[in-house]
Short mmCIF file of N, CA, C and O in Angstrom, two decimals:
data_model
loop_
_atom_site.label_atom_id
_atom_site.label_comp_id
_atom_site.label_asym_id
_atom_site.label_seq_id
_atom_site.Cartn_x
_atom_site.Cartn_y
_atom_site.Cartn_z
N VAL A 403 115.97 111.38 51.56
CA VAL A 403 115.22 112.47 50.98
C VAL A 403 114.37 112.21 50.33
O VAL A 403 114.11 111.16 49.16
N SER A 404 112.87 112.83 50.47
CA SER A 404 111.91 112.07 49.20
C SER A 404 111.02 113.32 48.90
O SER A 404 110.97 114.49 49.60
N ASP A 405 110.48 113.56 48.03
CA ASP A 405 109.56 114.78 47.58
C ASP A 405 108.60 114.91 48.21
O ASP A 405 107.89 113.62 48.83
N THR A 406 107.81 116.34 48.72
CA THR A 406 106.60 116.09 49.24
C THR A 406 105.67 117.07 48.53
O THR A 406 106.37 118.31 47.59
N ILE A 407 104.65 117.01 48.31
CA ILE A 407 103.72 118.19 47.58
C ILE A 407 103.42 119.31 48.22
O ILE A 407 103.53 119.56 49.66
N HIS A 408 103.74 120.29 47.78
CA HIS A 408 103.52 122.13 48.41
C HIS A 408 102.17 121.99 48.97
O HIS A 408 101.05 121.42 48.16
N VAL A 409 102.01 122.82 49.83
CA VAL A 409 100.16 123.07 50.20
C VAL A 409 99.81 123.70 49.49
O VAL A 409 98.79 123.28 49.49
N ASP A 410 100.15 124.15 48.73
CA ASP A 410 99.50 125.06 47.66
C ASP A 410 98.89 123.86 46.90
O ASP A 410 98.06 124.73 45.63
N ASN A 411 99.40 122.90 46.39
CA ASN A 411 99.25 122.19 45.25
C ASN A 411 98.32 121.02 46.03
O ASN A 411 98.10 119.69 45.35
N ILE A 412 98.13 121.14 47.55
CA ILE A 412 97.10 119.88 47.99
C ILE A 412 95.62 120.70 48.14
O ILE A 412 95.57 121.96 48.76
N SER A 413 94.80 119.66 47.26
CA SER A 413 93.44 120.12 47.63
C SER A 413 92.80 120.24 49.04
O SER A 413 92.81 119.72 49.77
N ASP A 414 91.64 121.07 48.95
CA ASP A 414 90.56 121.22 50.56
C ASP A 414 90.55 119.89 50.66
O ASP A 414 90.51 119.93 51.86
N LYS A 415 89.85 118.82 49.92
CA LYS A 415 89.78 117.88 50.73
C LYS A 415 90.63 116.93 50.87
O LYS A 415 90.37 116.23 52.34
N GLU A 416 91.98 117.13 50.48
CA GLU A 416 92.99 116.36 50.97
C GLU A 416 93.59 117.01 52.23
O GLU A 416 93.36 116.50 53.04
N LYS A 417 93.48 118.23 52.31
CA LYS A 417 93.27 119.04 53.59
C LYS A 417 92.33 118.63 54.38
O LYS A 417 92.78 118.35 55.85
N GLU A 418 91.30 118.44 54.19
CA GLU A 418 90.35 118.23 55.48
C GLU A 418 90.55 116.49 56.14
O GLU A 418 90.75 116.21 56.93
N LEU A 419 90.98 115.81 54.77
CA LEU A 419 91.63 114.57 55.18
C LEU A 419 92.61 114.21 56.18
O LEU A 419 92.86 113.41 56.78
N ALA A 420 93.50 115.24 56.28
CA ALA A 420 94.64 114.75 56.49
C ALA A 420 94.59 115.50 58.08
O ALA A 420 95.46 115.22 58.86
N TRP A 421 93.88 116.36 58.47
CA TRP A 421 93.97 117.19 59.57
C TRP A 421 92.74 116.59 60.93
O TRP A 421 91.77 116.15 59.79
N TYR A 422 92.87 116.82 61.79
CA TYR A 422 91.97 116.24 62.66
C TYR A 422 90.67 117.39 62.55
O TYR A 422 90.97 118.74 62.41
N SER A 423 89.66 117.08 62.71
CA SER A 423 88.28 117.99 63.14
C SER A 423 88.59 118.38 64.32
O SER A 423 89.07 117.76 64.95
N GLN A 424 87.77 119.35 64.52
CA GLN A 424 87.38 119.86 65.99
C GLN A 424 86.68 119.07 66.48
O GLN A 424 87.16 118.96 68.00
N LYS A 425 85.49 118.25 65.96
CA LYS A 425 85.37 117.02 66.66
C LYS A 425 86.22 115.78 67.20
O LYS A 425 86.48 115.36 68.39
N GLU A 426 87.08 115.50 66.37
CA GLU A 426 87.83 114.35 66.81
C GLU A 426 89.13 115.18 67.66
O GLU A 426 89.37 114.44 68.64
N MET A 427 89.35 116.49 67.26
CA MET A 427 90.19 116.95 68.91
C MET A 427 89.63 116.70 70.30
O MET A 427 90.21 116.37 71.07
N LEU A 428 88.34 117.16 70.43
CA LEU A 428 87.70 117.28 71.53
C LEU A 428 87.46 115.54 72.01
O LEU A 428 87.68 115.48 73.35
N MET A 429 87.16 114.84 70.96
CA MET A 429 87.57 113.54 71.21
C MET A 429 88.69 112.82 71.94
O MET A 429 88.84 112.13 72.79
N ILE A 430 89.87 113.12 71.71
CA ILE A 430 91.16 113.04 71.94
C ILE A 430 91.23 113.77 73.27
O ILE A 430 91.78 112.63 74.10
N ARG A 431 90.89 114.92 73.38
CA ARG A 431 91.09 115.15 74.51
C ARG A 431 90.56 114.71 75.73
O ARG A 431 90.48 114.86 76.80
N MET A 432 89.23 114.39 75.43
CA MET A 432 88.08 113.71 76.59
C MET A 432 89.11 112.37 76.70
O MET A 432 88.65 111.93 78.14
N GLN A 433 88.98 111.80 75.76
CA GLN A 433 89.64 110.46 75.82
C GLN A 433 91.28 110.56 77.28
O GLN A 433 91.22 109.65 77.86
N ALA A 434 91.91 111.59 76.48
CA ALA A 434 92.85 111.71 77.11
C ALA A 434 92.98 112.16 78.87
O ALA A 434 93.63 111.33 79.96
N ASN A 435 91.71 112.74 79.34
CA ASN A 435 91.44 113.29 80.55
C ASN A 435 90.81 112.01 81.20
O ASN A 435 91.26 111.80 82.43
N TYR A 436 90.11 111.03 80.52
CA TYR A 436 89.54 110.01 81.15
C TYR A 436 90.81 109.14 81.39
O TYR A 436 90.56 108.42 82.46
N ASP A 437 91.78 108.84 80.22
CA ASP A 437 92.67 107.81 80.66
C ASP A 437 93.55 108.20 81.96
O ASP A 437 93.95 107.64 82.60
N MET A 438 93.65 109.50 82.17
CA MET A 438 94.78 109.85 83.03
C MET A 438 93.52 109.88 84.64
O MET A 438 94.61 109.72 85.59
N LYS A 439 92.39 110.03 84.13
CA LYS A 439 91.78 110.05 85.69
C LYS A 439 91.69 108.36 86.31
O LYS A 439 91.96 107.80 87.64
N ARG A 440 91.84 107.30 85.18
CA ARG A 440 91.65 106.17 85.54
C ARG A 440 92.81 105.67 86.16
O ARG A 440 93.15 104.61 86.84
N LEU A 441 94.01 106.39 85.50
CA LEU A 441 95.10 105.76 85.54
C LEU A 441 95.64 106.35 86.85
O LEU A 441 96.46 105.46 87.96
N GLU A 442 95.66 107.52 87.33
CA GLU A 442 95.66 107.97 88.74
C GLU A 442 94.74 107.41 89.71
O GLU A 442 95.15 107.05 91.15
N ALA A 443 93.83 106.89 89.17
CA ALA A 443 92.79 106.05 90.38
C ALA A 443 92.98 104.48 90.29
O ALA A 443 92.80 104.04 91.50
N GLY A 444 94.03 104.06 89.45
CA GLY A 444 94.71 102.94 89.78
C GLY A 444 93.54 101.93 88.86
O GLY A 444 93.87 100.33 89.01
N LYS A 445 93.17 102.37 88.15
CA LYS A 445 91.87 101.56 87.14
C LYS A 445 92.36 101.05 86.01
O LYS A 445 91.40 102.19 85.19
N THR A 446 93.59 100.85 85.76
CA THR A 446 93.60 100.44 84.34
C THR A 446 93.02 99.33 83.56
O THR A 446 92.95 98.89 82.81
N ASP A 447 91.98 98.29 84.35
CA ASP A 447 91.75 96.93 83.94
C ASP A 447 93.09 96.44 83.16
O ASP A 447 94.17 96.37 83.34
N LYS A 448 92.62 95.70 82.01
CA LYS A 448 93.42 95.10 81.14
C LYS A 448 94.07 96.10 80.26
O LYS A 448 94.83 95.44 79.13
N ARG A 449 93.31 96.95 79.66
CA ARG A 449 93.50 98.00 78.67
C ARG A 449 94.87 98.52 79.20
O ARG A 449 95.11 99.33 80.32
N LYS A 450 96.09 98.86 78.24
CA LYS A 450 96.94 99.52 78.77
C LYS A 450 96.95 100.72 78.45
O LYS A 450 96.31 101.13 77.30
N ILE A 451 97.57 101.77 79.19
CA ILE A 451 97.25 103.07 78.89
C ILE A 451 98.64 103.71 78.76
O ILE A 451 99.40 103.54 79.69
N CYS A 452 98.93 104.38 77.76
CA CYS A 452 100.05 104.83 77.47
C CYS A 452 99.97 106.32 77.55
O CYS A 452 99.16 107.36 77.16
N ILE A 453 100.66 107.19 78.73
CA ILE A 453 100.61 108.22 78.94
C ILE A 453 101.87 109.23 78.42
O ILE A 453 101.55 110.18 78.91
N ARG A 454 102.20 108.78 77.23
CA ARG A 454 103.40 109.60 76.39
C ARG A 454 102.58 110.70 75.80
O ARG A 454 101.43 110.38 75.14
N GLY A 455 102.99 111.98 76.36
CA GLY A 455 102.60 113.12 75.91
C GLY A 455 101.36 113.73 76.68
O GLY A 455 100.75 114.74 76.08
N LEU A 456 101.00 113.22 77.71
CA LEU A 456 99.70 113.49 78.51
C LEU A 456 100.73 114.03 79.98
O LEU A 456 99.68 114.32 80.68
N GLU A 457 101.37 114.17 79.72
CA GLU A 457 102.52 114.31 81.19
C GLU A 457 102.27 115.77 81.51
O GLU A 457 101.93 116.06 82.90
N SER A 458 101.32 116.57 81.05
CA SER A 458 100.75 118.11 81.47
C SER A 458 99.85 117.48 81.93
O SER A 458 98.96 118.53 82.64
N ARG A 459 99.01 116.63 82.20
CA ARG A 459 97.64 116.16 82.64
C ARG A 459 97.88 115.51 83.80
O ARG A 459 96.97 114.88 84.35
N THR A 460 99.25 114.89 84.23
CA THR A 460 99.32 114.55 85.25
C THR A 460 99.61 115.18 86.50
O THR A 460 99.75 116.37 86.82
N THR A 461 99.76 114.70 88.02
CA THR A 461 99.72 115.36 88.96
C THR A 461 101.38 115.59 89.38
O THR A 461 102.12 115.53 88.54
N SER A 462 101.74 116.68 89.49
CA SER A 462 102.83 117.15 90.02
C SER A 462 104.09 116.23 90.51
O SER A 462 104.95 116.07 90.32
N GLU A 463 103.25 115.30 91.55
CA GLU A 463 104.07 114.10 91.80
C GLU A 463 104.53 113.11 90.89
O GLU A 463 105.49 112.80 90.77
N ARG A 464 103.66 112.73 90.34
CA ARG A 464 103.63 111.68 88.88
C ARG A 464 104.65 112.70 88.10
O ARG A 464 105.61 111.87 87.47
N MET A 465 104.51 113.67 87.60
CA MET A 465 105.44 114.71 86.85
C MET A 465 107.05 114.55 87.38
O MET A 465 108.15 114.23 86.93
N GLU A 466 106.90 114.68 89.18
CA GLU A 466 108.38 114.63 89.63
C GLU A 466 108.88 113.66 89.52
O GLU A 466 110.31 113.48 89.09
N THR A 467 108.16 112.17 89.74
CA THR A 467 108.71 110.90 89.42
C THR A 467 109.32 110.64 88.16
O THR A 467 110.38 110.09 87.49
N ARG A 468 108.46 111.05 86.89
CA ARG A 468 108.58 111.08 85.83
C ARG A 468 109.79 111.58 85.33
O ARG A 468 111.02 111.20 85.18
N ARG A 469 109.97 113.22 86.01
CA ARG A 469 111.44 113.42 85.96
C ARG A 469 112.85 112.71 86.50
O ARG A 469 113.67 112.79 86.00
N LYS A 470 112.49 112.28 87.41
CA LYS A 470 113.59 111.78 88.03
C LYS A 470 114.05 110.40 87.16
O LYS A 470 115.10 110.23 87.10
N ASN A 471 113.00 109.50 86.95
CA ASN A 471 113.46 108.58 86.15
C ASN A 471 114.19 108.96 85.16
O ASN A 471 115.01 108.29 84.56
N ILE A 472 113.74 109.84 84.26
CA ILE A 472 114.50 110.27 83.03
C ILE A 472 115.71 110.72 83.49
O ILE A 472 116.78 110.20 82.72
N TYR A 473 116.29 111.60 84.37
CA TYR A 473 117.45 111.77 84.80
C TYR A 473 117.99 110.55 85.36
O TYR A 473 119.42 110.33 84.92
N ASP A 474 117.43 109.71 86.09
CA ASP A 474 118.54 108.38 86.59
C ASP A 474 118.42 107.39 85.37
O ASP A 474 119.94 107.03 85.32
N SER A 475 117.77 107.28 83.99
CA SER A 475 117.96 106.79 83.08
C SER A 475 118.85 107.14 82.28
O SER A 475 119.73 106.49 81.92
N ILE A 476 118.97 108.84 81.97
CA ILE A 476 120.15 109.51 81.27
C ILE A 476 121.30 108.79 82.05
O ILE A 476 122.67 108.39 81.17
N THR A 477 121.81 109.30 83.29
CA THR A 477 122.66 108.94 84.19
C THR A 477 123.57 107.21 83.68
O THR A 477 124.31 107.32 84.05
N ALA A 478 122.36 106.63 84.15
CA ALA A 478 122.50 105.23 84.07
C ALA A 478 123.15 104.90 82.89
O ALA A 478 124.08 103.83 82.50
N VAL A 479 122.84 105.00 81.59
CA VAL A 479 123.37 104.79 79.99
C VAL A 479 124.55 105.50 80.36
O VAL A 479 125.55 104.97 79.35
N LEU A 480 124.68 106.92 80.71
CA LEU A 480 125.98 107.26 80.20
C LEU A 480 127.09 106.58 81.24
O LEU A 480 128.45 106.60 80.74
N ASP A 481 126.52 106.59 82.74
CA ASP A 481 127.76 105.31 83.43
C ASP A 481 127.95 104.11 82.86
O ASP A 481 129.04 103.80 82.67
N GLU A 482 127.28 103.81 81.80
CA GLU A 482 127.73 102.08 81.45
C GLU A 482 128.23 102.63 79.99
O GLU A 482 129.53 101.74 79.73
N GLN A 483 127.65 103.54 79.38
CA GLN A 483 128.62 103.94 78.27
C GLN A 483 130.00 104.33 78.58
O GLN A 483 130.88 103.65 77.96
N ASP A 484 130.37 104.70 80.09
CA ASP A 484 131.71 105.25 80.37
C ASP A 484 132.80 104.07 80.47
O ASP A 484 133.50 103.74 80.13
N GLN A 485 132.16 103.30 81.11
CA GLN A 485 132.36 101.62 81.52
C GLN A 485 132.64 101.05 80.44
O GLN A 485 133.97 100.58 80.54
N GLN A 486 132.17 101.23 79.40
CA GLN A 486 132.13 100.14 78.36
C GLN A 486 133.18 100.57 77.52
O GLN A 486 134.37 100.06 76.93
N TYR A 487 133.59 102.05 77.60
CA TYR A 487 134.66 103.10 76.81
C TYR A 487 136.00 102.88 77.67
O TYR A 487 137.02 102.32 77.13
N GLU A 488 136.05 102.64 78.82
CA GLU A 488 136.77 102.26 80.00
C GLU A 488 137.80 100.60 79.30
O GLU A 488 138.78 100.84 79.30
N ASN A 489 136.75 99.93 79.09
CA ASN A 489 136.67 98.44 79.08
C ASN A 489 137.42 98.29 77.86
O ASN A 489 137.11 96.90 77.36
N ASP A 490 137.01 99.04 76.50
CA ASP A 490 137.25 98.87 75.61
C ASP A 490 136.33 97.89 74.57
O ASP A 490 136.94 97.09 74.22
N SER A 491 134.96 98.02 74.99
CA SER A 491 133.80 97.28 74.80
C SER A 491 132.78 98.03 74.26
O SER A 491 132.65 99.46 74.60
N TYR A 492 131.88 97.30 73.50
CA TYR A 492 130.60 97.35 73.27
C TYR A 492 129.57 97.03 73.10
O TYR A 492 129.02 95.76 72.46
N ASP A 493 128.21 97.13 74.36
CA ASP A 493 127.46 96.20 74.31
C ASP A 493 125.91 96.80 74.43
O ASP A 493 125.62 97.25 75.37
N GLU A 494 125.18 97.28 73.13
CA GLU A 494 124.17 97.83 73.42
C GLU A 494 123.19 97.08 73.78
O GLU A 494 122.02 98.20 74.18
N GLU A 495 123.12 96.28 73.94
CA GLU A 495 122.03 95.02 74.36
C GLU A 495 122.09 95.73 76.26
O GLU A 495 120.93 95.86 77.10
N ARG A 496 123.10 95.75 77.04
CA ARG A 496 123.19 96.12 78.43
C ARG A 496 123.01 97.60 78.04
O ARG A 496 122.22 98.18 79.41
N ILE A 497 123.29 98.32 77.53
CA ILE A 497 123.21 99.89 77.49
C ILE A 497 121.47 100.03 77.55
O ILE A 497 120.62 100.59 78.46
N LYS A 498 120.97 98.82 76.76
CA LYS A 498 119.28 99.18 76.45
C LYS A 498 118.51 98.88 78.05
O LYS A 498 117.83 99.13 78.45
N ASN A 499 119.40 97.21 78.40
CA ASN A 499 118.73 97.10 79.64
C ASN A 499 118.87 98.26 80.41
O ASN A 499 117.80 97.93 82.06
N VAL A 500 120.21 98.53 80.97
CA VAL A 500 120.29 99.43 82.23
C VAL A 500 119.07 100.66 81.75
O VAL A 500 118.46 100.91 82.93
N SER A 501 119.16 101.33 80.62
CA SER A 501 118.13 102.23 80.46
C SER A 501 116.30 101.77 81.24
O SER A 501 115.45 102.05 81.89
N SER A 502 116.25 100.45 80.43
CA SER A 502 114.92 99.99 80.62
C SER A 502 114.43 99.48 82.00
O SER A 502 113.19 99.68 82.78
N ASN A 503 115.80 99.25 82.58
CA ASN A 503 115.35 98.80 84.61
C ASN A 503 114.97 100.33 85.14
O ASN A 503 114.05 100.50 85.91
N ILE A 504 115.67 101.19 84.79
CA ILE A 504 115.27 102.56 85.19
C ILE A 504 113.68 102.81 85.24
O ILE A 504 112.83 102.92 85.88
N LYS A 505 113.47 102.85 83.94
CA LYS A 505 112.00 103.08 83.33
C LYS A 505 111.21 102.43 83.93
O LYS A 505 109.82 102.64 84.32
N ASN A 506 111.27 100.75 84.41
CA ASN A 506 110.38 100.12 84.86
C ASN A 506 109.96 100.13 86.69
O ASN A 506 109.31 99.36 87.02
N LEU A 507 111.12 101.29 86.99
CA LEU A 507 110.74 101.19 88.64
C LEU A 507 109.34 101.93 89.03
O LEU A 507 108.92 102.66 88.29
#
């Protein structure tokens, strides 16, 4: 637990510095659109593109693949946890690997 400053006690300058400006938001959106177009075209070069949070900008096929991967990952982790429970064991590294294997498909 930590103390925070009440919004009424924050100066206008601090608020200005803490929030994105309209120009910054526009630039973020433009970059997101550009990244998604390059990703969908298979042109990622050496620059890694993270689509986390950009799912709404992807094609329906890509969104369905993502949903399936999430479902498969959750199912694989739960299955692994069940197996470990039945064997009275606990191996978090194995659980992590099961999840990672699905995500990398």
